[in-house]
mmCIF file of C-alpha atoms in Angstrom:
data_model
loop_
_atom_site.group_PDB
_atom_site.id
_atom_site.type_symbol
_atom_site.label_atom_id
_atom_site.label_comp_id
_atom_site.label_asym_id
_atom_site.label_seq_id
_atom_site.Cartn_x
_atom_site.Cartn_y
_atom_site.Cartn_z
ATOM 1 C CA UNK A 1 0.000 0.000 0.000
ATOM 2 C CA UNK A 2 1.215 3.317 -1.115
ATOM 3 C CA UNK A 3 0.737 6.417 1.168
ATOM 4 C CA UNK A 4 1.602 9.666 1.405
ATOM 5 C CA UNK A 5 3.686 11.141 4.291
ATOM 6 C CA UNK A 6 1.772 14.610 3.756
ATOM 7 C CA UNK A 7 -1.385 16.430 2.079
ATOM 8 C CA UNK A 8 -3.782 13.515 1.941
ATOM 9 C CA UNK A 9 -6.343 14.539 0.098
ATOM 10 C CA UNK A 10 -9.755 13.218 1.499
ATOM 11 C CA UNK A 11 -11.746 15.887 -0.644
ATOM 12 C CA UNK A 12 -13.763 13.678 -2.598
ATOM 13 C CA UNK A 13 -14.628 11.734 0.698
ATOM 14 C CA UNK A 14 -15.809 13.792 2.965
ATOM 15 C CA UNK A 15 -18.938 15.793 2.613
ATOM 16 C CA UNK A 16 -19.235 19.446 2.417
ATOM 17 C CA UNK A 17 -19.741 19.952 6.249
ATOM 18 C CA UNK A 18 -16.066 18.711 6.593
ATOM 19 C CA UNK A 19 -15.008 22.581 5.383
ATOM 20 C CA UNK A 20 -13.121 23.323 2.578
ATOM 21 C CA UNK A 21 -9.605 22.084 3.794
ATOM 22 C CA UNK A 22 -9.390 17.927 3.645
ATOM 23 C CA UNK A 23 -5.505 17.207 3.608
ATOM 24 C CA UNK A 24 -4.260 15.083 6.385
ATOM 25 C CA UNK A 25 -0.460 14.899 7.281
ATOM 26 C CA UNK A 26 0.331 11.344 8.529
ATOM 27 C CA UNK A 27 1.247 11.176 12.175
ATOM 28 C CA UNK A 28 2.115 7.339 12.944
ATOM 29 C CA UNK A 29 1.846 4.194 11.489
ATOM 30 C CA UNK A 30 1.414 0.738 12.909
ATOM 31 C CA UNK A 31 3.511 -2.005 10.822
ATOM 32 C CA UNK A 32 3.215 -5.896 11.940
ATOM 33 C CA UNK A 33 5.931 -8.318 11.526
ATOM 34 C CA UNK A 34 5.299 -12.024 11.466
ATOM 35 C CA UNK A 35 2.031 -13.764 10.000
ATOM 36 C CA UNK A 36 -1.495 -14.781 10.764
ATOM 37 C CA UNK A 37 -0.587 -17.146 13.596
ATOM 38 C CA UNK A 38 1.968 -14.180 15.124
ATOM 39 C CA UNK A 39 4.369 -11.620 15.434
ATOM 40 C CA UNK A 40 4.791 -8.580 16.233
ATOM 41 C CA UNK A 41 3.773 -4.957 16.100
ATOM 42 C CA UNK A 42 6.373 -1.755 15.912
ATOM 43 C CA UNK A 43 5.213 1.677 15.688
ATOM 44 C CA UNK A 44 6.771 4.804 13.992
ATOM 45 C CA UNK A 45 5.576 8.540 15.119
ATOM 46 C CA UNK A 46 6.626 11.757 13.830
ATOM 47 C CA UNK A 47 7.558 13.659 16.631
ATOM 48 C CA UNK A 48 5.266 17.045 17.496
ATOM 49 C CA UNK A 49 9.320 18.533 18.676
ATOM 50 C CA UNK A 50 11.194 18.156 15.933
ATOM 51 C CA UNK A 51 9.248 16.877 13.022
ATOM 52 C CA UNK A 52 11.552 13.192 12.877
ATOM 53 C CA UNK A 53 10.681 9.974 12.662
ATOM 54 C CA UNK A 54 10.889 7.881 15.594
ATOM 55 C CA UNK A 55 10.689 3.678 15.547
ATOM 56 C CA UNK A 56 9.182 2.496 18.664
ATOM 57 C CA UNK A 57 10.198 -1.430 19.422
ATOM 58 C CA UNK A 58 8.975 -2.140 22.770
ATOM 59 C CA UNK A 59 11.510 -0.183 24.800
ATOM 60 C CA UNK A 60 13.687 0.622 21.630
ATOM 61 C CA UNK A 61 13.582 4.240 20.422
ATOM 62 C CA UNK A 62 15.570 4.828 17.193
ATOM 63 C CA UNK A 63 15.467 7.747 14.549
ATOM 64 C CA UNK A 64 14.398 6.606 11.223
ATOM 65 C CA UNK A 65 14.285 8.438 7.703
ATOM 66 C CA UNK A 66 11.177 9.600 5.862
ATOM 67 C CA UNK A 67 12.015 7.344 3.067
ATOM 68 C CA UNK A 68 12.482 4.464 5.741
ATOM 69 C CA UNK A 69 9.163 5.238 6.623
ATOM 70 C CA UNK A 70 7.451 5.586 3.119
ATOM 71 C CA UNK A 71 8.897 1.733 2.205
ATOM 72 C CA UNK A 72 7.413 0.046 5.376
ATOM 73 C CA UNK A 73 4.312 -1.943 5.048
ATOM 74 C CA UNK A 74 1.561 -0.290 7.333
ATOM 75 C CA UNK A 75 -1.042 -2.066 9.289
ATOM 76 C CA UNK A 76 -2.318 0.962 10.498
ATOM 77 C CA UNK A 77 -2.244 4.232 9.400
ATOM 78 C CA UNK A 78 -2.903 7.702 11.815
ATOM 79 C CA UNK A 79 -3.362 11.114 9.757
ATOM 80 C CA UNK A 80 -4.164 14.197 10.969
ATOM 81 C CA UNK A 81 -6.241 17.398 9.407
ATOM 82 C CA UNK A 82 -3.809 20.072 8.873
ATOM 83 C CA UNK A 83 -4.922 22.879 10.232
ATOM 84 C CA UNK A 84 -6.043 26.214 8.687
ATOM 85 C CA UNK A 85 -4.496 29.542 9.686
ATOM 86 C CA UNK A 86 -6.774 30.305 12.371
ATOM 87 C CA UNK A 87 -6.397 26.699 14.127
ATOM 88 C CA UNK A 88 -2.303 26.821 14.045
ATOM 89 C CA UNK A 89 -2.071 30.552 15.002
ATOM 90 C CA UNK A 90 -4.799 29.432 18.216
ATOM 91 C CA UNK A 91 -2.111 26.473 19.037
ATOM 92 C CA UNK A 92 0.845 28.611 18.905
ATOM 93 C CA UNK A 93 -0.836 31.174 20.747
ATOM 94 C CA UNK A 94 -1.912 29.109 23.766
ATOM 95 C CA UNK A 95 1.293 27.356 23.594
ATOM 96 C CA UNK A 96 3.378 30.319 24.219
ATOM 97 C CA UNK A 97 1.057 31.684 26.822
ATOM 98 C CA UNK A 98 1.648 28.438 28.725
ATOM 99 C CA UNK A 99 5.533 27.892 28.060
ATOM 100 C CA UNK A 100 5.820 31.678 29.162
ATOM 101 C CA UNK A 101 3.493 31.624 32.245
ATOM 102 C CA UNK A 102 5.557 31.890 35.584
ATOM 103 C CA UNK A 103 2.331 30.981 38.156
ATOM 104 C CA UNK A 104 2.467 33.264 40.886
ATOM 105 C CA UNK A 105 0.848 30.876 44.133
ATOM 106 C CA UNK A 106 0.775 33.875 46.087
ATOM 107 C CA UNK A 107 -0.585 36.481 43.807
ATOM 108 C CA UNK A 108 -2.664 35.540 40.384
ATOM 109 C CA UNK A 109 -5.235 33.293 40.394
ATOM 110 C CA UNK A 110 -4.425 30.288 38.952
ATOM 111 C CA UNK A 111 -6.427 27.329 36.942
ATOM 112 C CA UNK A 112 -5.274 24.292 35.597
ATOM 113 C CA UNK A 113 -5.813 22.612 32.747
ATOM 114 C CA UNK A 114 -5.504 19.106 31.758
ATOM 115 C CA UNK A 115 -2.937 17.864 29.835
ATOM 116 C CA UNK A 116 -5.069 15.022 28.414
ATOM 117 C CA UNK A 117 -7.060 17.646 26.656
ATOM 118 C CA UNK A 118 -4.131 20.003 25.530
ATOM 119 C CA UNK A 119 -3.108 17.182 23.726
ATOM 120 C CA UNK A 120 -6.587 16.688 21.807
ATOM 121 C CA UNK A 121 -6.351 21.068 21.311
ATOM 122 C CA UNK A 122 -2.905 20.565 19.533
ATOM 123 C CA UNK A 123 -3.738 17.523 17.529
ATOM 124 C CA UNK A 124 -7.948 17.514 16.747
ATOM 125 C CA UNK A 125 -9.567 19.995 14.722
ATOM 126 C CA UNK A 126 -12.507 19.592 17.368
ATOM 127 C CA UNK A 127 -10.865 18.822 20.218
ATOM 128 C CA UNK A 128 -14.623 19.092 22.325
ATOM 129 C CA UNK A 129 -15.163 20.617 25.905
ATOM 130 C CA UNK A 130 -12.842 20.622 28.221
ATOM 131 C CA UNK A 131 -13.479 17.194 30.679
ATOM 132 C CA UNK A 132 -12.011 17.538 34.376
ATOM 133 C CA UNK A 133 -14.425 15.398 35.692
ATOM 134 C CA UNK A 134 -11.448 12.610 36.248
ATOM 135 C CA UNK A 135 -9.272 14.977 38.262
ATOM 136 C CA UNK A 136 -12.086 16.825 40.189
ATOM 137 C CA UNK A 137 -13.843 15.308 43.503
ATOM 138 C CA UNK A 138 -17.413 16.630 44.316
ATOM 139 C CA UNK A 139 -16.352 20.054 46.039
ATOM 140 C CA UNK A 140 -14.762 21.075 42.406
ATOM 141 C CA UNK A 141 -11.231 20.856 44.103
ATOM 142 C CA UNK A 142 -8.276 18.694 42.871
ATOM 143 C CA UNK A 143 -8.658 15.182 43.611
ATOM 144 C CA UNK A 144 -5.231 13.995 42.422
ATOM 145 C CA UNK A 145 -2.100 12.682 44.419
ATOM 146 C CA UNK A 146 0.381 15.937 44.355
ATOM 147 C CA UNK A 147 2.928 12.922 42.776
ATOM 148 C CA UNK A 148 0.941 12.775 39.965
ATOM 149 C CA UNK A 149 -0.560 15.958 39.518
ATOM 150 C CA UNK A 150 2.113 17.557 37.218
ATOM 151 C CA UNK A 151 1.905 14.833 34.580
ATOM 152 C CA UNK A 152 -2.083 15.374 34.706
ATOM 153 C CA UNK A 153 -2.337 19.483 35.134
ATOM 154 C CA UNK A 154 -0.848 21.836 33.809
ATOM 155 C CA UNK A 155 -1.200 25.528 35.244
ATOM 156 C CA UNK A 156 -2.046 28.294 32.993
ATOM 157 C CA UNK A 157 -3.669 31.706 33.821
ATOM 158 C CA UNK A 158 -7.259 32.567 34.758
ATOM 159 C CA UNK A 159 -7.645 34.834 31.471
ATOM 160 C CA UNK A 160 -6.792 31.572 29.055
ATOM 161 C CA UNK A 161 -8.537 29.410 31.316
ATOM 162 C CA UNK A 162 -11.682 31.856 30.342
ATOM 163 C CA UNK A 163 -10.624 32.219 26.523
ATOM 164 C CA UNK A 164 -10.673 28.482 26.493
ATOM 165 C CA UNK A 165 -13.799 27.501 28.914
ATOM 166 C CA UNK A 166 -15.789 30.304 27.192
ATOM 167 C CA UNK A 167 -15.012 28.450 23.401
ATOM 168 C CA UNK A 168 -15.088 24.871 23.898
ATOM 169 C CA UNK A 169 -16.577 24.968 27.013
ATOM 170 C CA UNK A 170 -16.215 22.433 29.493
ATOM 171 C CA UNK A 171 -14.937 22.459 33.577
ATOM 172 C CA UNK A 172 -15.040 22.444 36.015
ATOM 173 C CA UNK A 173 -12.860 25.245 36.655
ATOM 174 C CA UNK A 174 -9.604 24.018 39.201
ATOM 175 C CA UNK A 175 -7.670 26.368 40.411
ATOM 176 C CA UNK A 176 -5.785 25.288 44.305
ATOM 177 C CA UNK A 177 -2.483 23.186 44.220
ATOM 178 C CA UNK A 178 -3.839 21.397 46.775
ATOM 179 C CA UNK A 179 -5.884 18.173 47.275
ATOM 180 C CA UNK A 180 -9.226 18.559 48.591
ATOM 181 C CA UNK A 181 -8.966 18.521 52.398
ATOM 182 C CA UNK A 182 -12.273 17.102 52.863
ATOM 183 C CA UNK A 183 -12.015 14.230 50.628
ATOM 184 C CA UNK A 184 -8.720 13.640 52.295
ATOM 185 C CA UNK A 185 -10.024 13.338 55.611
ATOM 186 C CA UNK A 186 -12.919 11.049 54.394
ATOM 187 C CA UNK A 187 -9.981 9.039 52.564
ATOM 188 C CA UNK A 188 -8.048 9.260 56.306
ATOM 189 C CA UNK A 189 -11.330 8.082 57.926
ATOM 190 C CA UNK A 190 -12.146 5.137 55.468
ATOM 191 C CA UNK A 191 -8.888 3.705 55.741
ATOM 192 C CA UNK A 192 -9.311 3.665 59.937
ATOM 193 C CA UNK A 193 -12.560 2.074 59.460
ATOM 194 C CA UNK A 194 -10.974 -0.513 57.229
ATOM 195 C CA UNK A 195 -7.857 -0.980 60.041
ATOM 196 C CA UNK A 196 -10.068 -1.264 62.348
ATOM 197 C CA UNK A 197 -12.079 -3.840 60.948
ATOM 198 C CA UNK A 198 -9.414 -5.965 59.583
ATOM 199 C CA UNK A 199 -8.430 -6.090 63.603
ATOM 200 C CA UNK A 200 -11.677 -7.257 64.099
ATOM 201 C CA UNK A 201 -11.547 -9.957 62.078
ATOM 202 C CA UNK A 202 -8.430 -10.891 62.634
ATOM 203 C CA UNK A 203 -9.236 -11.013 66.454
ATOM 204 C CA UNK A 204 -12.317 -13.088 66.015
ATOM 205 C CA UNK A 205 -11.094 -15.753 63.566
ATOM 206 C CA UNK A 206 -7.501 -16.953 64.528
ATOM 207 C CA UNK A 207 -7.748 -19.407 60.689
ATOM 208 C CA UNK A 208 -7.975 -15.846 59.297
ATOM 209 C CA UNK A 209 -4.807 -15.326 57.420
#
């Protein structure tokens, strides 16, 4: 199979809703090595830093060529919808706001956003309302462990956080560092009741292991 490494043209595909831009740039492909009874997959990416290809074998990274790329036999192919004007000048926009933004804990107000969804901004036409519904608790504070919470959040300033919400909509709106001090006393209180009643047990049935 023959593809193209850039400007797909879907045109004649899509209907007219689609807009009047329908080239896709290829992203990744999936090639698989071995037959029907086996073998095994290997991905290659074109990297959103420096525009290279990148073969992905297990835990084997290695730079490949575009020509390397162009002669493999793909399984699966990943293109994306290059972006008009408008779109790319949006992504760079919010991109540099972020890369620039110094938070200020003690002064500005500030939100944050997650990273899950940055990634559909910078890579899906659409990318849909903004979903925080996995890293919020019922009180609309952060409700993820402060370990994790920089490769989930980013922090970015209340005026894109409005730009953004007020677009694609979306929330709910987080904006303290910390985790949710009432969820973390029910998870303090939970985890008695459960020591406690594992003693319990314990006490009362000597076979229990």
């Amino acid at each position: 199979v023959d593809f193209p490494l850039t400007d797909l043209d879907m045109g004649p595909f899509t209907k007219d809703s689609a807009g009047p831009r329908a080239l896709y740039d290829l992203l990744a492909v999936v090639e698989h090595r071995g037959g029907l009874q086996g073998g095994h997959y290997v991905a290659y990416v074109r990297s959103a830093l420096d525009g290279g290809w990148y073969e992905y074998d297990d835990t084997r990274v290695e730079p490949v060529s575009e020509d390397y790329v162009q002669g493999l036999e793909g399984y699966m192919l990943f293109y994306r919808l290059q972006p008009d004007e408008e779109k790319s000048e949006e992504r760079k926009r919010v991109s540099d706001e972020i890369r620039s933004y110094q938070p200020d804990l003690d002064g500005d107000l500030v939100c944050y956003l997650s990273r899950l969804w940055l990634l559909r901004f910078h890579n899906i036409q659409r990318p849909g309302p903004i979903d925080h519904s996995m890293f919020a608790c019922a009180h609309n504070k952060i409700h993820v462990k402060d370990q994790e919470k920089n490769g989930k959040l980013v922090p970015i300033p209340l005026s894109l956080w409005n730009t953004l919400v007020n677009k694609y909509g979306g929330g709910p709106k987080l904006t303290s560092p910390i985790q949710c001090g009432k969820c973390l006393k029910a998870e303090a209180e939970l985890n008695r009741r459960r020591d406690h009643e594992h003693h319990i047990v314990h006490e009362s049935d000597k076979t229990y292991v």
